[in-house]
XYZ file of C-alpha atoms in Angstrom:
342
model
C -26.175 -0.139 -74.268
C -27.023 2.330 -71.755
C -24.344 4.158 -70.555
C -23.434 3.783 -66.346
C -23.441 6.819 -64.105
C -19.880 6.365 -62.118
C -21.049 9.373 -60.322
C -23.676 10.037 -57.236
C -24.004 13.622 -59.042
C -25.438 12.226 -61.831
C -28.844 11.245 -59.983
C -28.844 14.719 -58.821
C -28.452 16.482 -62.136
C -30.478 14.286 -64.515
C -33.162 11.135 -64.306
C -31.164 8.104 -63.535
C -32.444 4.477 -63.952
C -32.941 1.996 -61.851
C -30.760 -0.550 -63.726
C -28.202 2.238 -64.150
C -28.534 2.887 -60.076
C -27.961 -0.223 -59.444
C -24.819 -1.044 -61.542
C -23.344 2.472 -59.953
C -24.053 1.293 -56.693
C -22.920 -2.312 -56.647
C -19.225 -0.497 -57.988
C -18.788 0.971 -54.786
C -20.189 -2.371 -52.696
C -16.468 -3.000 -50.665
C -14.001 -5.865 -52.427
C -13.749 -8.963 -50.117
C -10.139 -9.794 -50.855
C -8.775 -12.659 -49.596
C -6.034 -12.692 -46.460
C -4.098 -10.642 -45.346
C -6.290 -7.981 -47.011
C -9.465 -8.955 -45.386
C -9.544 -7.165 -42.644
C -10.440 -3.972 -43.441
C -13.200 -3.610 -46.152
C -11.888 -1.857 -48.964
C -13.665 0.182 -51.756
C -13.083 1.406 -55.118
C -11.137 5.045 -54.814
C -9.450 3.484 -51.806
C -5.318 3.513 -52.264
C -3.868 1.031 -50.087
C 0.120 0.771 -49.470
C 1.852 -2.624 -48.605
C 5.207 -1.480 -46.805
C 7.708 -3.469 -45.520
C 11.168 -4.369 -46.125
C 12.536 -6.711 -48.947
C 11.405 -9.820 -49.114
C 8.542 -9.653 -47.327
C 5.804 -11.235 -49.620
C 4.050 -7.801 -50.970
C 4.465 -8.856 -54.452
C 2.795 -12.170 -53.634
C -0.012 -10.616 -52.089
C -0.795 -8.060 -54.849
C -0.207 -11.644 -57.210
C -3.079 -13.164 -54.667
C -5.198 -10.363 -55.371
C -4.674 -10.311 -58.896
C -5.823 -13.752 -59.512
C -8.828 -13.182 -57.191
C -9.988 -10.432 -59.683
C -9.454 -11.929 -62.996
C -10.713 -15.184 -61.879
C -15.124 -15.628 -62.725
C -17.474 -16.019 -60.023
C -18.724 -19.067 -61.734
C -17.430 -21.099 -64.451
C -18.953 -24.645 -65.660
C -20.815 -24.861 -62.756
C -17.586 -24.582 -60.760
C -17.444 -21.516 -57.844
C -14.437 -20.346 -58.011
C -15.507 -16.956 -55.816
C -13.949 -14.459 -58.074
C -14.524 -10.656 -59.115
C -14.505 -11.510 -62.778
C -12.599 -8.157 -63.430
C -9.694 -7.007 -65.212
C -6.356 -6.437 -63.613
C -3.680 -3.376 -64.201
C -0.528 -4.260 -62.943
C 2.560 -1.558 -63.193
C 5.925 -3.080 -62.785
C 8.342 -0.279 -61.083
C 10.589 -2.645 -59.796
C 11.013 -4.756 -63.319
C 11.835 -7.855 -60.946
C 7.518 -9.424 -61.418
C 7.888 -12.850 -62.595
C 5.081 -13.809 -64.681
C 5.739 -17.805 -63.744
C 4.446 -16.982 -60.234
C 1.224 -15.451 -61.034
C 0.387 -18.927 -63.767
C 1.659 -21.130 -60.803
C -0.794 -19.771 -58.129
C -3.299 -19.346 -61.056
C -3.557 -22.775 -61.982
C -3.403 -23.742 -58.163
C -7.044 -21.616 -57.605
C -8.724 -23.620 -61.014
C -7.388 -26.806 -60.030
C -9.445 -25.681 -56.645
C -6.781 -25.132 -53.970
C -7.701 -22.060 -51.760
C -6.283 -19.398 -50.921
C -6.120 -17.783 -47.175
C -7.313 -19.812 -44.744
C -6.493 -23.045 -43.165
C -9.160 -25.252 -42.040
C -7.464 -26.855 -39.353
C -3.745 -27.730 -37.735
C -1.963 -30.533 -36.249
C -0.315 -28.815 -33.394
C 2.390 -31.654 -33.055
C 2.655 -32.499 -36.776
C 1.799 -29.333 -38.132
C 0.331 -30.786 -41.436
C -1.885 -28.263 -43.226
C -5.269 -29.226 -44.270
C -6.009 -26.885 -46.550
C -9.737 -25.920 -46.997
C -11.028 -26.412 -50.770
C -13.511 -24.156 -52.666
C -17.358 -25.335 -51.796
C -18.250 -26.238 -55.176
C -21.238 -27.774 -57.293
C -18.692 -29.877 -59.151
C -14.655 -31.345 -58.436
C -12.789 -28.124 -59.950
C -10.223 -29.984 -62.711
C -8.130 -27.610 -64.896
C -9.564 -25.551 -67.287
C -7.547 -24.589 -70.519
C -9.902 -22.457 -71.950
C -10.714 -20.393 -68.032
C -6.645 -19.968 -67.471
C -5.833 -18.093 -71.026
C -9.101 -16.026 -70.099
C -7.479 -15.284 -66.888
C -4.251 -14.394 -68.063
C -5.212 -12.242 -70.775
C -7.626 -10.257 -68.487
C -4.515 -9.704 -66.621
C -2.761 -6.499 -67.554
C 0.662 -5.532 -67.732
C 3.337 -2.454 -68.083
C 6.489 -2.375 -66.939
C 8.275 1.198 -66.776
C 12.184 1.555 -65.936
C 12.329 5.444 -64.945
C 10.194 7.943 -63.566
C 9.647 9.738 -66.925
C 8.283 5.951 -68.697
C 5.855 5.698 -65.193
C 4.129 9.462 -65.788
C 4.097 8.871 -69.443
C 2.150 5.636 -68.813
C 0.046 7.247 -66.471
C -0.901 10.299 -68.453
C -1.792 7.678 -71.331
C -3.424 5.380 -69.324
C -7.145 6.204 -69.658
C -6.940 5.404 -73.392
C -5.298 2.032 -72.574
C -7.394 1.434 -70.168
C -10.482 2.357 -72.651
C -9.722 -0.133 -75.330
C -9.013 -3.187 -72.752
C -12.711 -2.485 -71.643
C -14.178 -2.627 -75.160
C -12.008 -5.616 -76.295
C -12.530 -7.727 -72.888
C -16.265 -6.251 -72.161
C -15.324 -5.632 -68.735
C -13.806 -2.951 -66.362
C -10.600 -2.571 -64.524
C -11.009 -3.099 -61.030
C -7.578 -3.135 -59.212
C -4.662 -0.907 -60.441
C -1.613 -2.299 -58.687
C 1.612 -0.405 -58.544
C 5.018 -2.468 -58.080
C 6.274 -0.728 -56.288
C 5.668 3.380 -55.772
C 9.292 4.027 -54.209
C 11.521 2.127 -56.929
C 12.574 5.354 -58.739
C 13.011 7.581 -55.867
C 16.462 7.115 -54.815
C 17.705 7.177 -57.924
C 15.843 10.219 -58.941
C 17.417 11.783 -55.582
C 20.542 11.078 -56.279
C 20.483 12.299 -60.085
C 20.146 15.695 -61.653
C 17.882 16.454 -63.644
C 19.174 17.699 -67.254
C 17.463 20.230 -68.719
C 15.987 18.774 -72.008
C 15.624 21.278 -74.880
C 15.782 24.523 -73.932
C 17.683 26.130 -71.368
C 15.192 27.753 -69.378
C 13.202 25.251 -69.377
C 11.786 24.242 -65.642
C 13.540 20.581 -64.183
C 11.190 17.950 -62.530
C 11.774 17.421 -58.425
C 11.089 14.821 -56.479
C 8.241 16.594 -54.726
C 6.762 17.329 -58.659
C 7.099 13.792 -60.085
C 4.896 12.459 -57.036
C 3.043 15.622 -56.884
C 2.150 14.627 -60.856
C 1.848 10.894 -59.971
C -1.229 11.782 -57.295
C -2.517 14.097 -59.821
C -2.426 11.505 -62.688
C -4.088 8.883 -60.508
C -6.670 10.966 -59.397
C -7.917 11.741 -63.000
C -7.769 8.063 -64.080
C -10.351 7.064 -60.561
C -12.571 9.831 -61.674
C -12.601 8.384 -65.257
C -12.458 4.330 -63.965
C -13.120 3.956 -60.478
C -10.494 1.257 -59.220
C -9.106 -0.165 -56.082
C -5.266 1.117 -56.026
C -2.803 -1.084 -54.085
C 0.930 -0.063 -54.157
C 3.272 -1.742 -52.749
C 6.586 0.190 -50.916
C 10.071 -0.887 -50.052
C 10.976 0.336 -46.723
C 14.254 1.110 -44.350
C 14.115 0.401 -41.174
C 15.984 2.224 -38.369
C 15.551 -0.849 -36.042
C 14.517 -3.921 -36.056
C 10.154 -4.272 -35.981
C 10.129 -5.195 -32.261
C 7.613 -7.177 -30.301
C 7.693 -3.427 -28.131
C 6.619 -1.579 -31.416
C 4.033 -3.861 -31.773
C 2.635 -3.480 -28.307
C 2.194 -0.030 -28.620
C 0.751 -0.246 -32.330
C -1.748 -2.363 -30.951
C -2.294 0.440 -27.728
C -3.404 3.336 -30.459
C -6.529 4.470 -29.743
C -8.528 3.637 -32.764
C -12.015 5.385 -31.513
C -10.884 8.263 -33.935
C -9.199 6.545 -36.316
C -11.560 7.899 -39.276
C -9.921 11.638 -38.605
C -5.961 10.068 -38.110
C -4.167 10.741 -41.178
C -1.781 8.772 -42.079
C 1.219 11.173 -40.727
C -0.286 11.542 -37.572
C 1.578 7.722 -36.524
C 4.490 6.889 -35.211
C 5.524 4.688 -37.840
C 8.018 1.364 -36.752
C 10.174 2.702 -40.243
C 12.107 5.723 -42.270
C 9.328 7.531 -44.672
C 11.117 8.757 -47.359
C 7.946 9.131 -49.905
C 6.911 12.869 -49.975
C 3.832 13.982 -47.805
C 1.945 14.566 -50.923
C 2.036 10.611 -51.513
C 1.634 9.572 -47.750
C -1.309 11.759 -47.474
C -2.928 10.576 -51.023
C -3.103 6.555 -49.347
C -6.352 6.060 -47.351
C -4.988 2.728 -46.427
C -1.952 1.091 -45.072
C -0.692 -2.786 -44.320
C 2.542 -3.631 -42.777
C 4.061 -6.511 -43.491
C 7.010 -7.962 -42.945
C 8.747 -11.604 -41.738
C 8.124 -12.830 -38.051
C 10.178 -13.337 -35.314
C 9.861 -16.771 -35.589
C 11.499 -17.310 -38.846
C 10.154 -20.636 -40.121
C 6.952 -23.095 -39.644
C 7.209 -27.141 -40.870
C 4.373 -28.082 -42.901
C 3.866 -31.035 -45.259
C 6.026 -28.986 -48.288
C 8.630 -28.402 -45.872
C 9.779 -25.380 -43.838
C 8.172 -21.946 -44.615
C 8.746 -18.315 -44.139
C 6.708 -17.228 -41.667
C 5.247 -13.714 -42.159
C 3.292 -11.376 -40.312
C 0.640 -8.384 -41.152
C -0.206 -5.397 -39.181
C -2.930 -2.776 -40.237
C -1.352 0.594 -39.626
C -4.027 3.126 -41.292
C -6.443 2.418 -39.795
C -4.669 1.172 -37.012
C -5.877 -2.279 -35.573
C -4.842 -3.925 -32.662
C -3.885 -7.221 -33.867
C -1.088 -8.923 -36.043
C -1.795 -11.370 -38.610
C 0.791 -14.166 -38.927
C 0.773 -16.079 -42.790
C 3.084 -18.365 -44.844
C 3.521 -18.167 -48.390
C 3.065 -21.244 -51.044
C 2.802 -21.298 -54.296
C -0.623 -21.764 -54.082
C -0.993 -18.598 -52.252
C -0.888 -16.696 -48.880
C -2.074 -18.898 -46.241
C -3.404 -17.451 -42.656
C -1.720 -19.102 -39.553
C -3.955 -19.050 -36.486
């Protein structure tokens, strides 16, 4: 099999083919991921960071985008619209409950959709929720959800030391899922990036071995973390989403949103992502906050609850902070998925 050029340099410094052109350039084609992740087109190399407060749906999301990946374009003549990808998932927080991600699994084969809402009755507010177009009635699929699930890759780390040994050993893991599955990893989700850092800040470090013997810091571990993660999207360009708990000095006003949405986004392309007035407490080092390209805040509405036809739901809102936008997204979240709300 001819090997694919991951790298524009390669055309440059040898003869490259047209097929392996091609496969080099649909890689870096931008990922249409469903809501509330569709607003901004997103590209392999790109790290995106879900903040908010906890709950505030992040984990669902990154579960949304999970099963969007792993899930075929086609199967049996059924569309079901996915990336037919693998799936990294690192578990920081050790909370991910593997029952959520079958649940909304099964929901997309049996053909429920995820992130829109075809229309609403105002008084009544009954969802009627828009269905994949198919060429055939979607019915459950044994055979497509255990291909699904095993394309969907798991670690879970409990300290800072198991989440840089993981990442440092990564490309080999990452390697031998490609050969066994015959696919690549396309989304590298991180659950979440912040889980270890107050209790690294509040521990000291013990020497281990010898004396003299240099300590990790807060500003290394991250500073190896970018480092790490930079090697592996060299080796296997991915999308990286990360999710972040956050503290917030006040409440996420209807104020703060006004002037979010008053940022001038002309120059948004030369903003970094320390150049906002962010509506919480960063407490991630600037090496991380200038590593992310991309940045969603999320968070639960001012309205607290919407009826639909399963009941009342958390209502949920969105807000694209890097690069800023001028709009907020409001969804609910259903086992089925995230759902938009017009």
């Amino acid at each position: 099999m001819e090997e694919v050029v991951a790298s524009p340099r390669e055309w440059i410094d040898r003869n490259e083919s047209a097929k392996t052109m091609l496969a080099r350039v649909l890689t870096a084609r931008p990922l249409l991921l469903l809501p509330p992740l569709h607003r901004v087109p997103l590209r392999v190399g790109n790290v995106v960071e879900l903040v908010g407060t906890s709950p505030s749906a992040k984990t669902h999301i990154l579960i949304q985008a999970a099963v969007s990946c792993v899930l075929p374009k086609e199967w049996n003549g059924v569309h079901y619209g996915g990336l037919d990808r693998l799936v990294m998932f690192i578990d920081l927080d050790c909370r991910f409950d593997i029952l959520r991600l079958s649940k909304m699994l099964k929901h997309r084969i049996n053909g429920e959709s995820n992130g829109s809402l075809k229309k609403i009755d105002q008084e009544h507010m009954d969802f009627d929720l828009w269905n994949n177009d198919t060429k055939k009635s979607p019915t459950y699929d044994e055979e497509l959800y255990s291909l699904c699930m095993r394309r969907f890759l798991f670690i879970r780390c409990y300290d800072s030391f198991q989440f840089l040994a993981t990442l440092k050993t990564l490309n080999y893991r990452i390697r031998k899922e490609q050969e066994l599955h015959g696919i690549s990893v396309h989304i590298l989700m991180i659950d979440s990036i912040g889980a270890f850092h107050w209790i690294d800040r509040a521990s000291t470090f013990m020497p281990l071995g010898a004396t003299n013997r240099k300590t990790p810091s807060l500003q290394t571990v991250s500073e190896t973390v970018v480092q790490e993660i930079r090697k592996l999207l060299l080796l296997h360009p991915m999308l990286v989403i990360a999710t972040k708990a956050t503290i917030f000095g006040d409440r996420y006003s209807m104020e703060t949103k006004r002037n979010l949405g008053k940022l001038d986004t002309s120059n948004s392309r030369s903003m970094s992502s320390t150049s906002l007035q962010l509506p919480y407490r960063e407490y991630m080092p600037s090496v991380w906050q200038t590593f992310v390209t991309h940045r969603v805040l999320v968070g639960a509405s001012d309205d607290p609850f919407i009826r639909t036809n399963d009941g009342d739901c958390s209502l949920y809102f969105s807000e694209w902070l890097l690069p800023p936008q001028s709009f907020v997204d409001k969804f609910i979240v259903k086992e089925a998925g995230v759902f938009m709300v017009p």
